[in-house]
Amino acid sequence: MGLQPDIKWSFFEGTANNAHEMLGAHPKEGGVFFAVWAPNANQVHVVGDWNGWNAEANLLENVDYSGVWAGFVEHAQIGQTYKFAIRTKAGHIIYKADPYAQRQEAPPKTASVITNSIYEWGDDKWMATRKTFNDRNSPISIYELHLGSWRRPNGEVPNYRSIAQDLVRHIKACGFTHVEFLPLTGHPFYGSWGYQCLGYFASSEYYGAPDDLRYLIDVLHQNDIGVILDWVPAHFPTDDHGLARFDGSSLYEHDDPRKGFHPDWNTAIFNYGRNEVRSFLLSSAYYWFKSFHIDGIRVDAVASMLYLDYSRNDGEWIPNEFGGNENLEAVQFLKDLNTMLYREFPDILTVAEESTAWGGVSRPIYDGGLGFGFKWDMGWMHDTLQYLEREPIHRQFHHGELTFRGIYAFSENYVLALSHDEVVHGKQSLISKMPGDEWQQRATIRALFGLQIGQPGKKLLFMGMEFGQWTEWDHEAELDWALLEHPNHIGIQRCLHDLNMLYRTESALNERDCVPEGVSWTMMDDHNNSALAFVRHSDEDDILVVANLTPIPRENYQIGVPKAGKWVEILNTDAEQYGGAGRTCTQPAYSAAESCHGQAQSIQVGLAPLSVAFWKRIEE
């Protein structure tokens, strides 16, 4: 029947990363080979355009009584739509989209589409060298993007192809190294932003065909821009045509709602203890890297996977076999996922969006970790924004919100994320959160970007923040691009570009992002002036980062430095070209043998209002 024995057995063992090569719809000469896993079905037919959607036509065979139903269908061809007509043990016929379909109809239609890729890639150079862009010792600055609301030509949702060149130009204008797309896997409800997906092997048809997405990724790669996709193995929606009760039973999800239903999102939770489900998810992740050349995945809602009692009250969850709240099956799946991906694609990256204090998310598996490359630093995002949202006069009483990160900064390989979660559901836009008049709001945003670039960790910024959009993100409208006709908003973007380029070119700011040797926390206790300073290190250079988070300029401010010599200000977020007051330091500062902040040497500099400045030691 065409079931490859090696894939078949690894599929049932829960270790397959290529189950999509056996299951799904595979065009052959004269027709299409179909296969679907539905072990509790009494019968399975494949229905589609070629047979008039006749539920009695094209009966599939239960191959070796394995629960995989398969058969070759003559006259079916590429471009036609189909579903599986599954007769349940109760005698009902249910119509299900193909879980392994590599293309879907555009919503609200729900059928799968027979397809194959004819795309010819042109990114050989990128693929051969991309490890240098994805390594933890490399500068990684990510532009987070919701494709449907980034830009809407003529008011319409964009196509993958039509948006490619504009996106490249904008990413370069801002200096980012990577773009991260909110999920582009097929999802039936546009308003979920892709986080409730059913197309684990199909790209979203809202924006075009799968080869159109390949074109977009290819163009980005040819311009040295890495591509990260959000991927959601935590839960899935319960639409009738989807995975829920796929063959009339709880196949992909747990039957008990205390384990199988997510109360926050009204979605089903994958059964990670079922071998075939693990193979499904492992194969999905592998497929996106192999078939679409992506460079990384950001795994959404990892905390909801790790804890059996996540968002549940007493009595609403079932403890594990040891009586704890850890989902041991999900933990093992995440370890298997990272093991497989880094084995097959050692030059990629995986990122966890994990919001708790679970230890070792980005620690190697052999050292007791989950094996992710990076973890979002949700604490930094929360603490920093909470601090900056306060009136400057009150910040002196909350200085610890800025400095607390120094305690845990290297407990994981962190991404400092300013994400979409902070500009939705009434939280306002990033710049609108800031107190004061418009000048102070813009200055504070530039200072925030300076803090993010200066601190150890990789960087992420959601679209619209880069030029100070005033309105909260709306997934039904494009960004307010007209703001870039105003010098002050151009200045914000120019400041971000220069910060990103500084991060990319100065080894002290990127090489040791993930190790304690990369930073000295020098002046962290000046809460009265809401000022702080730290030094970033590499083998070659030292860069001093100084922040003044009040609107009061300060003259002759003394700061300890680790080495004697000439220090030069190389960037100041208060520069006039950024829309600032221009209180920059044009003259170098020479250190004196006067101890300060635990350092034998110190310099005296001016601090511009609501600013972050970068000083570099220059050999003479």
XYZ file of C-alpha atoms in Angstrom:
620
model
C 0.000 0.000 0.000
C 2.994 2.296 -0.087
C 3.579 2.722 3.659
C 7.327 2.985 4.179
C 8.206 0.489 6.944
C 10.851 2.704 8.545
C 8.478 5.653 8.827
C 5.604 3.416 9.839
C 7.344 1.937 12.846
C 8.952 5.181 14.007
C 5.528 6.820 13.688
C 4.006 4.337 16.111
C 7.052 4.576 18.384
C 6.677 8.360 18.671
C 10.071 9.181 17.165
C 9.213 9.958 13.517
C 10.166 13.374 12.187
C 9.068 12.531 8.647
C 5.560 11.154 9.158
C 4.376 13.636 6.543
C 6.202 11.562 3.913
C 3.872 8.635 4.678
C 0.631 10.336 5.692
C -1.320 12.987 3.822
C -1.839 13.363 0.058
C 1.043 12.476 -2.265
C 0.651 13.025 -6.022
C 1.863 10.080 -8.135
C 1.649 9.267 -11.817
C -2.034 8.806 -12.655
C -3.427 9.869 -9.307
C -2.764 10.556 -5.638
C -1.801 8.300 -2.723
C -3.747 9.151 0.446
C -3.066 8.017 3.986
C -4.570 9.043 7.324
C -4.265 7.818 10.908
C -7.738 7.059 12.308
C -7.428 3.923 14.475
C -10.954 4.029 15.906
C -12.771 4.464 12.600
C -14.938 1.737 11.108
C -14.311 3.000 7.569
C -12.503 5.868 5.876
C -13.245 7.221 2.423
C -11.474 10.080 0.706
C -13.866 12.506 -0.951
C -13.062 15.421 -3.198
C -13.505 17.297 -6.431
C -12.767 14.255 -8.615
C -15.589 12.082 -7.198
C -18.255 14.697 -6.559
C -17.684 14.452 -2.813
C -19.342 11.045 -2.761
C -18.938 9.609 0.742
C -19.226 6.046 -0.616
C -16.438 6.392 -3.181
C -12.722 5.729 -2.787
C -12.691 3.504 0.285
C -9.276 3.348 1.939
C -7.759 0.198 3.449
C -6.776 -0.205 7.099
C -3.196 -1.231 6.345
C -2.172 -4.246 8.433
C -4.945 -3.184 10.832
C -2.554 -0.522 12.038
C -5.093 2.282 12.163
C -3.505 3.932 9.127
C -6.016 3.999 6.276
C -4.443 4.333 2.838
C -5.050 3.915 -0.867
C -4.222 5.148 -4.344
C -6.949 7.185 -6.022
C -6.909 7.489 -9.788
C -7.908 10.774 -11.413
C -7.270 12.846 -8.278
C -4.785 15.592 -9.132
C -2.900 18.619 -7.894
C -5.118 21.601 -7.130
C -8.195 19.586 -6.212
C -9.730 19.796 -2.751
C -10.518 16.854 -0.482
C -11.452 15.621 2.973
C -11.647 12.289 4.726
C -15.147 10.889 5.292
C -14.755 8.916 8.505
C -17.426 6.469 9.667
C -17.146 6.300 13.445
C -17.825 3.292 15.650
C -21.184 4.885 16.455
C -22.042 4.769 12.761
C -21.863 8.508 12.093
C -19.987 9.990 9.136
C -17.771 12.965 9.954
C -15.816 14.988 7.415
C -12.289 15.918 8.441
C -9.546 17.959 6.808
C -6.242 16.146 6.399
C -4.009 16.724 9.466
C -0.952 16.313 7.205
C -2.239 18.459 4.327
C 0.477 20.683 2.895
C -2.077 23.152 1.643
C -5.542 24.247 2.796
C -8.350 26.281 1.330
C -8.496 29.890 2.438
C -10.967 30.353 5.339
C -13.878 30.237 5.750
C -13.559 27.209 3.455
C -12.148 24.178 5.248
C -11.047 21.546 2.727
C -7.493 20.341 2.173
C -5.776 20.871 -1.172
C -3.617 18.404 -3.104
C -0.317 20.135 -3.769
C 3.382 19.818 -4.385
C 6.122 22.419 -4.385
C 7.869 23.448 -7.582
C 9.812 26.267 -5.944
C 13.507 26.614 -6.811
C 15.486 28.159 -3.975
C 18.150 30.816 -4.428
C 19.435 31.064 -0.852
C 22.375 28.636 -1.023
C 24.800 31.236 0.340
C 22.619 31.966 3.347
C 21.985 28.303 4.125
C 25.705 27.564 4.009
C 26.608 30.329 6.454
C 23.524 30.893 8.599
C 25.054 29.444 11.747
C 27.063 32.651 12.068
C 23.755 34.555 12.236
C 21.971 32.228 14.678
C 24.690 31.497 17.212
C 24.319 32.648 20.802
C 27.553 34.639 20.419
C 26.170 36.508 17.407
C 24.079 39.691 17.385
C 20.412 38.722 17.107
C 17.876 41.547 16.871
C 14.401 40.374 15.884
C 11.521 42.241 14.273
C 8.266 40.580 15.396
C 5.590 40.852 12.740
C 1.944 40.015 12.118
C 1.879 39.721 8.362
C -1.786 40.574 7.842
C -1.592 43.935 9.581
C 1.933 45.099 8.806
C 1.094 46.745 5.509
C -2.156 46.532 3.539
C -1.736 47.724 -0.054
C -5.018 49.213 -1.259
C -6.547 48.238 2.076
C -6.229 44.525 1.382
C -4.456 41.766 3.287
C -1.030 41.386 1.619
C 0.349 38.501 -0.391
C 3.594 36.802 0.623
C 5.186 37.755 -2.705
C 3.936 41.317 -3.012
C 5.178 42.300 0.435
C 8.669 40.802 0.173
C 10.680 43.757 -1.128
C 8.952 46.318 1.114
C 9.629 44.134 4.126
C 13.304 43.753 3.253
C 13.701 47.520 2.858
C 12.043 48.230 6.191
C 14.009 45.624 8.134
C 17.234 47.046 6.730
C 16.119 50.594 7.531
C 15.718 49.513 11.157
C 18.861 47.383 11.359
C 17.262 44.097 12.457
C 18.990 40.763 11.825
C 15.904 38.525 11.894
C 12.170 38.702 11.353
C 9.787 36.659 13.472
C 6.327 36.020 12.058
C 3.347 35.430 14.278
C 2.134 31.957 13.252
C 1.874 31.402 9.519
C 0.592 27.867 9.941
C -2.956 27.497 8.647
C -5.555 28.819 11.085
C -9.325 29.004 10.577
C -9.947 32.217 12.552
C -7.960 35.255 11.450
C -8.555 37.000 14.783
C -6.505 34.352 16.619
C -3.392 35.878 14.972
C -2.421 32.296 14.089
C -2.176 31.013 17.655
C -5.128 28.665 17.138
C -3.872 26.699 14.181
C -4.972 23.507 12.451
C -2.548 23.514 9.520
C 0.530 22.007 11.088
C 1.986 21.335 7.636
C 0.169 24.030 5.635
C 0.993 27.717 5.443
C -1.819 30.195 5.929
C -3.801 30.778 2.738
C -4.796 34.242 3.944
C -1.589 35.490 2.320
C -1.126 33.182 -0.655
C 0.104 29.738 -1.655
C 2.910 27.778 0.054
C 5.385 28.579 -2.722
C 4.574 32.264 -2.278
C 5.751 31.966 1.328
C 8.873 30.151 0.143
C 9.549 33.091 -2.145
C 9.230 35.545 0.759
C 11.641 33.534 2.910
C 14.043 33.179 -0.002
C 14.094 36.945 -0.609
C 14.727 37.592 3.074
C 17.602 35.102 3.072
C 19.144 36.610 -0.034
C 19.248 39.865 1.913
C 20.893 38.241 4.961
C 17.761 38.342 7.106
C 16.947 35.295 9.232
C 13.397 33.963 9.514
C 11.777 32.712 12.729
C 8.241 31.327 12.862
C 5.993 31.133 15.885
C 4.915 27.494 16.286
C 2.132 26.293 18.580
C 2.329 22.699 19.866
C 0.488 23.564 23.086
C -3.140 23.468 21.961
C -5.489 23.548 18.963
C -9.028 24.793 18.229
C -11.968 22.401 18.278
C -13.469 23.259 14.873
C -15.554 20.386 13.503
C -13.320 19.839 10.478
C -10.107 19.763 12.511
C -8.158 17.538 14.870
C -10.654 17.397 17.734
C -12.260 13.931 18.109
C -10.751 13.175 14.764
C -12.078 9.650 14.273
C -14.959 10.005 16.698
C -12.648 9.608 19.677
C -10.139 11.787 21.500
C -7.214 10.982 19.254
C -4.890 14.001 19.318
C -6.171 15.325 22.662
C -6.790 13.831 26.103
C -10.304 12.543 26.659
C -10.498 13.914 30.213
C -11.048 17.701 30.036
C -8.902 18.114 33.148
C -5.955 17.273 30.889
C -7.371 17.789 27.416
C -9.144 21.155 27.451
C -7.626 24.581 27.964
C -9.993 26.875 29.900
C -8.285 30.137 28.908
C -8.481 29.647 25.159
C -11.321 27.098 24.788
C -8.958 24.823 22.930
C -7.900 21.184 23.082
C -4.542 20.175 24.567
C -2.339 17.677 22.768
C -1.822 14.267 24.371
C 1.980 14.215 24.526
C 1.897 10.721 25.981
C 0.574 9.272 22.746
C 3.344 8.173 20.404
C 1.553 9.074 17.192
C 0.820 12.588 18.472
C 4.482 13.140 19.285
C 5.411 11.968 15.776
C 2.839 14.374 14.328
C 4.327 17.355 16.163
C 7.969 16.371 15.639
C 7.290 15.970 11.930
C 5.554 19.340 11.751
C 8.554 21.135 13.234
C 10.966 19.238 10.999
C 8.857 19.988 7.912
C 8.966 23.763 8.413
C 12.741 23.760 8.684
C 13.272 21.342 5.802
C 10.646 22.467 3.326
C 10.552 26.209 4.069
C 14.202 26.827 5.043
C 13.207 28.641 8.230
C 15.996 29.484 10.657
C 14.192 29.177 13.951
C 10.971 28.560 15.807
C 9.606 30.357 18.814
C 7.469 27.859 20.727
C 4.388 29.577 22.099
C 2.790 29.023 25.528
C 5.449 26.670 26.881
C 4.340 27.321 30.476
C 0.884 25.962 29.658
C 2.567 22.773 28.456
C 4.831 22.317 31.472
C 2.253 22.590 34.246
C -0.773 20.337 34.657
C -2.441 22.966 36.852
C -1.751 25.894 34.504
C -4.682 28.310 34.845
C -6.682 25.701 36.788
C -8.190 25.657 40.261
C -7.995 22.818 42.753
C -9.925 19.807 41.522
C -9.648 20.904 37.883
C -6.407 19.049 37.142
C -4.862 15.623 37.564
C -1.438 15.265 39.245
C 1.324 13.288 37.573
C 2.329 9.808 38.711
C 4.482 11.294 41.461
C 1.753 13.601 42.719
C 3.285 16.762 41.221
C 1.991 19.420 38.860
C 4.638 18.922 36.161
C 3.438 17.540 32.847
C 6.161 14.915 32.509
C 5.007 13.868 29.046
C 5.187 17.445 27.758
C 8.621 17.899 29.325
C 9.896 14.821 27.500
C 8.323 15.981 24.246
C 10.084 19.353 24.444
C 13.383 17.618 25.094
C 12.786 15.284 22.147
C 11.841 18.251 19.967
C 15.022 20.186 20.672
C 17.194 17.072 20.425
C 15.764 16.273 17.007
C 15.921 19.806 15.629
C 19.494 20.528 16.691
C 20.578 17.106 15.442
C 19.011 17.624 12.020
C 19.667 21.369 11.758
C 22.613 22.339 13.982
C 22.704 25.871 12.544
C 19.200 26.942 13.646
C 17.735 28.326 16.854
C 14.758 27.472 19.050
C 13.169 29.937 21.466
C 10.741 29.289 24.314
C 8.047 31.716 25.370
C 8.001 30.515 28.975
C 6.676 32.874 31.613
C 7.544 31.106 34.886
C 10.694 30.327 36.833
C 11.008 26.785 35.447
C 14.717 26.078 35.632
C 16.929 25.256 32.694
C 14.646 26.058 29.776
C 17.679 26.952 27.631
C 20.071 24.625 29.414
C 21.373 21.574 27.500
C 19.388 18.386 27.977
C 22.456 16.531 29.227
C 22.614 19.130 32.007
C 18.996 18.673 33.019
C 17.496 21.377 30.800
C 14.810 21.428 28.118
C 17.356 22.120 25.376
C 16.009 25.355 23.895
C 18.526 27.769 22.430
C 16.903 30.800 24.075
C 14.094 31.865 26.370
C 12.084 35.086 26.367
C 12.874 37.240 29.414
C 9.328 38.080 30.418
C 10.499 39.463 33.760
C 12.679 42.093 32.125
C 9.826 43.184 29.869
C 7.393 43.486 32.772
C 9.750 45.185 35.230
C 11.218 47.655 32.752
C 7.869 48.771 31.374
C 6.388 49.044 34.848
C 9.286 51.264 35.850
C 9.149 53.516 32.797
C 5.374 53.912 32.974
C 5.816 55.709 36.290
C 6.200 59.486 36.473
C 9.958 60.232 36.618
C 9.669 61.725 40.092
C 8.432 58.380 41.423
C 11.042 56.195 39.719
C 13.581 56.755 42.482
C 11.430 54.628 44.777
C 11.310 51.705 42.356
C 14.909 51.507 41.178
C 15.006 47.780 41.885
C 12.663 47.155 38.982
C 15.543 48.115 36.691
C 18.361 46.431 38.554
C 16.732 43.152 39.635
C 17.615 41.529 36.333
C 21.275 41.592 37.309
C 20.547 38.749 39.741
C 19.294 36.273 37.124
C 20.533 37.642 33.782
C 22.567 34.531 32.952
C 20.333 31.834 34.408
C 19.115 31.326 30.813
C 20.082 32.419 27.321
C 17.632 35.290 27.178
C 15.817 37.256 24.498
C 14.798 40.704 25.755
C 11.354 40.868 24.196
C 9.093 43.879 23.726
C 6.371 41.840 22.093
C 2.875 42.102 20.677
C 1.459 41.033 24.055
C 2.284 44.487 25.422
C 0.281 46.490 22.866
C -3.091 44.704 22.749
C -6.232 44.262 24.836
C -6.307 47.833 26.105
C -2.635 47.993 27.115
C -2.043 50.922 24.697
C 0.845 51.328 22.294
C 4.373 51.304 23.667
C 4.935 55.047 23.364
C 1.495 55.855 24.798
C 2.396 54.041 28.006
C 5.111 56.587 28.736
C 4.334 59.611 30.958
C 4.948 63.280 30.180
C 4.480 65.375 27.074
C 5.212 64.063 23.572
C 8.869 65.042 23.744
C 9.321 63.079 26.970
C 7.400 60.111 25.594
C 9.613 59.931 22.515
C 12.754 60.397 24.611
C 11.699 57.602 26.959
C 11.072 55.223 24.061
C 14.535 55.944 22.664
C 16.023 55.381 26.117
C 14.116 52.097 26.399
C 15.628 50.946 23.100
C 19.044 51.974 24.409
C 18.563 49.929 27.587
C 17.469 46.927 25.546
C 20.456 47.110 23.195
C 22.920 47.768 25.998
C 21.929 44.936 28.309
C 23.123 41.352 27.755
C 20.659 39.218 25.824
C 19.230 39.018 22.333
C 16.609 41.587 21.278
C 13.023 41.541 19.976
C 10.691 44.397 19.061
C 7.124 44.231 17.767
C 6.143 46.091 14.643
C 5.002 49.681 15.077
C 7.200 50.238 18.103
C 10.154 51.030 15.863
C 8.731 54.409 14.854
C 6.557 55.212 17.866
C 3.063 54.300 16.708
C 0.549 56.054 18.956
C -2.364 53.658 18.527
C -2.640 50.171 19.960
C -2.041 47.334 17.499
C -5.136 46.417 15.476
C -4.895 43.180 13.492
C -7.566 44.459 11.111
C -5.582 47.532 10.001
C -2.089 48.285 8.804
C 0.480 50.198 10.811
C 0.257 53.988 10.841
C 2.918 54.480 8.186
C 1.975 58.148 7.780
C 3.886 58.831 11.010
C 7.110 58.353 9.069
C 6.359 61.621 7.323
C 7.073 63.379 10.633
C 10.698 64.088 11.621
C 10.211 63.071 15.245
C 9.013 59.600 14.299
C 11.697 59.265 11.654
C 14.104 60.126 14.477
C 12.858 57.218 16.599
C 13.399 54.806 13.718
C 16.819 56.308 12.942
C 17.808 55.926 16.592
C 16.749 52.274 16.573
C 18.674 51.646 13.359
C 21.852 53.136 14.801
C 21.417 51.191 18.046
C 20.940 47.953 16.125
C 23.990 48.642 13.982
C 26.030 49.455 17.094
C 24.892 46.151 18.592
C 25.848 44.312 15.428
C 29.271 45.894 14.952
C 30.593 46.260 18.499
C 31.780 42.891 19.776
C 31.458 44.023 23.400
C 27.690 44.338 22.902
C 27.039 40.927 21.367
C 29.762 38.309 21.827
C 29.046 37.652 25.504
C 25.295 38.170 25.569
C 24.784 34.914 27.447
C 27.701 34.688 29.902
C 28.465 36.635 33.110
C 31.836 37.700 31.739
C 29.984 39.913 29.286
C 29.013 42.618 31.768
C 30.135 44.428 34.893
C 27.266 45.938 36.840
C 29.099 49.069 37.959
C 26.757 51.839 39.104
C 23.384 50.321 40.023
C 22.405 52.097 43.260
C 21.861 55.742 42.318
C 18.120 55.600 42.816
C 17.954 59.287 43.801
C 18.920 60.302 40.269
C 17.293 57.303 38.533
C 20.637 56.648 36.884
C 22.564 53.456 36.268
C 25.669 52.319 34.430
C 27.251 49.040 33.408
C 30.130 47.969 31.211
C 29.907 45.403 28.398
C 33.073 43.417 27.648
C 34.694 41.488 24.836
C 38.274 40.344 24.376
C 38.981 43.489 22.363
C 36.803 46.252 23.777
C 34.872 47.683 26.698
C 31.724 49.749 26.268
C 30.191 51.762 29.085
C 26.390 52.116 29.008
C 24.964 55.017 31.047
C 21.266 55.786 31.576
C 19.603 58.874 32.992
C 15.906 58.141 33.353
C 14.752 61.543 34.557
C 14.113 64.654 32.424
C 16.845 66.478 34.372
C 20.265 66.794 32.681
C 23.237 66.140 34.951
C 26.690 67.670 34.551
C 30.045 66.243 35.641
C 28.543 62.932 36.656
C 31.246 60.605 37.993
C 31.257 56.974 36.875
C 33.721 54.209 37.650
C 35.356 52.513 34.646
C 37.305 49.230 34.506
C 40.318 50.536 32.606
C 42.297 53.744 32.386
C 42.347 55.696 29.161
C 40.362 57.790 26.762
C 36.600 57.175 26.638
C 34.523 58.466 23.702
C 30.746 58.717 23.444
C 29.784 56.694 20.356
C 25.983 56.991 20.582
C 23.522 59.006 22.618
C 19.764 58.557 22.283
C 19.342 62.304 22.965
C 21.088 63.273 19.711
C 19.320 65.895 17.598
C 19.041 63.584 14.587
C 16.885 61.308 16.741
C 14.587 64.116 17.840
C 16.440 64.693 21.103
C 17.730 67.862 22.758
C 21.235 67.299 21.446
C 22.930 67.183 24.854
C 25.600 64.835 23.560
C 29.223 64.710 24.667
C 31.429 65.661 21.734
C 34.638 65.696 23.762
C 36.348 62.547 25.050
C 36.538 61.816 28.770
C 39.930 60.880 30.180
C 39.935 58.642 33.211
C 41.524 59.684 36.504
C 42.896 57.482 39.272
C 39.930 58.296 41.480
C 38.018 55.278 42.757
C 34.273 55.138 42.142
C 31.685 52.347 42.045
C 34.295 49.809 43.039
C 36.602 50.788 40.197
C 40.083 52.274 40.584
C 39.517 54.623 37.638
C 36.616 56.967 36.882
C 35.450 59.522 34.364
C 33.180 62.546 34.571
C 30.526 62.939 31.897
C 27.324 64.811 31.229
C 24.037 62.896 31.283
C 21.353 64.060 28.873
C 17.728 63.936 30.038
C 15.824 60.665 29.516
C 18.699 59.127 27.627
C 21.070 56.211 27.282
C 24.638 56.850 26.116
C 27.336 54.435 24.980
C 31.000 55.182 25.725
C 33.885 53.234 24.238
C 37.436 53.064 25.517
C 39.845 54.089 22.771
C 43.491 53.029 22.791
C 45.909 55.925 22.298
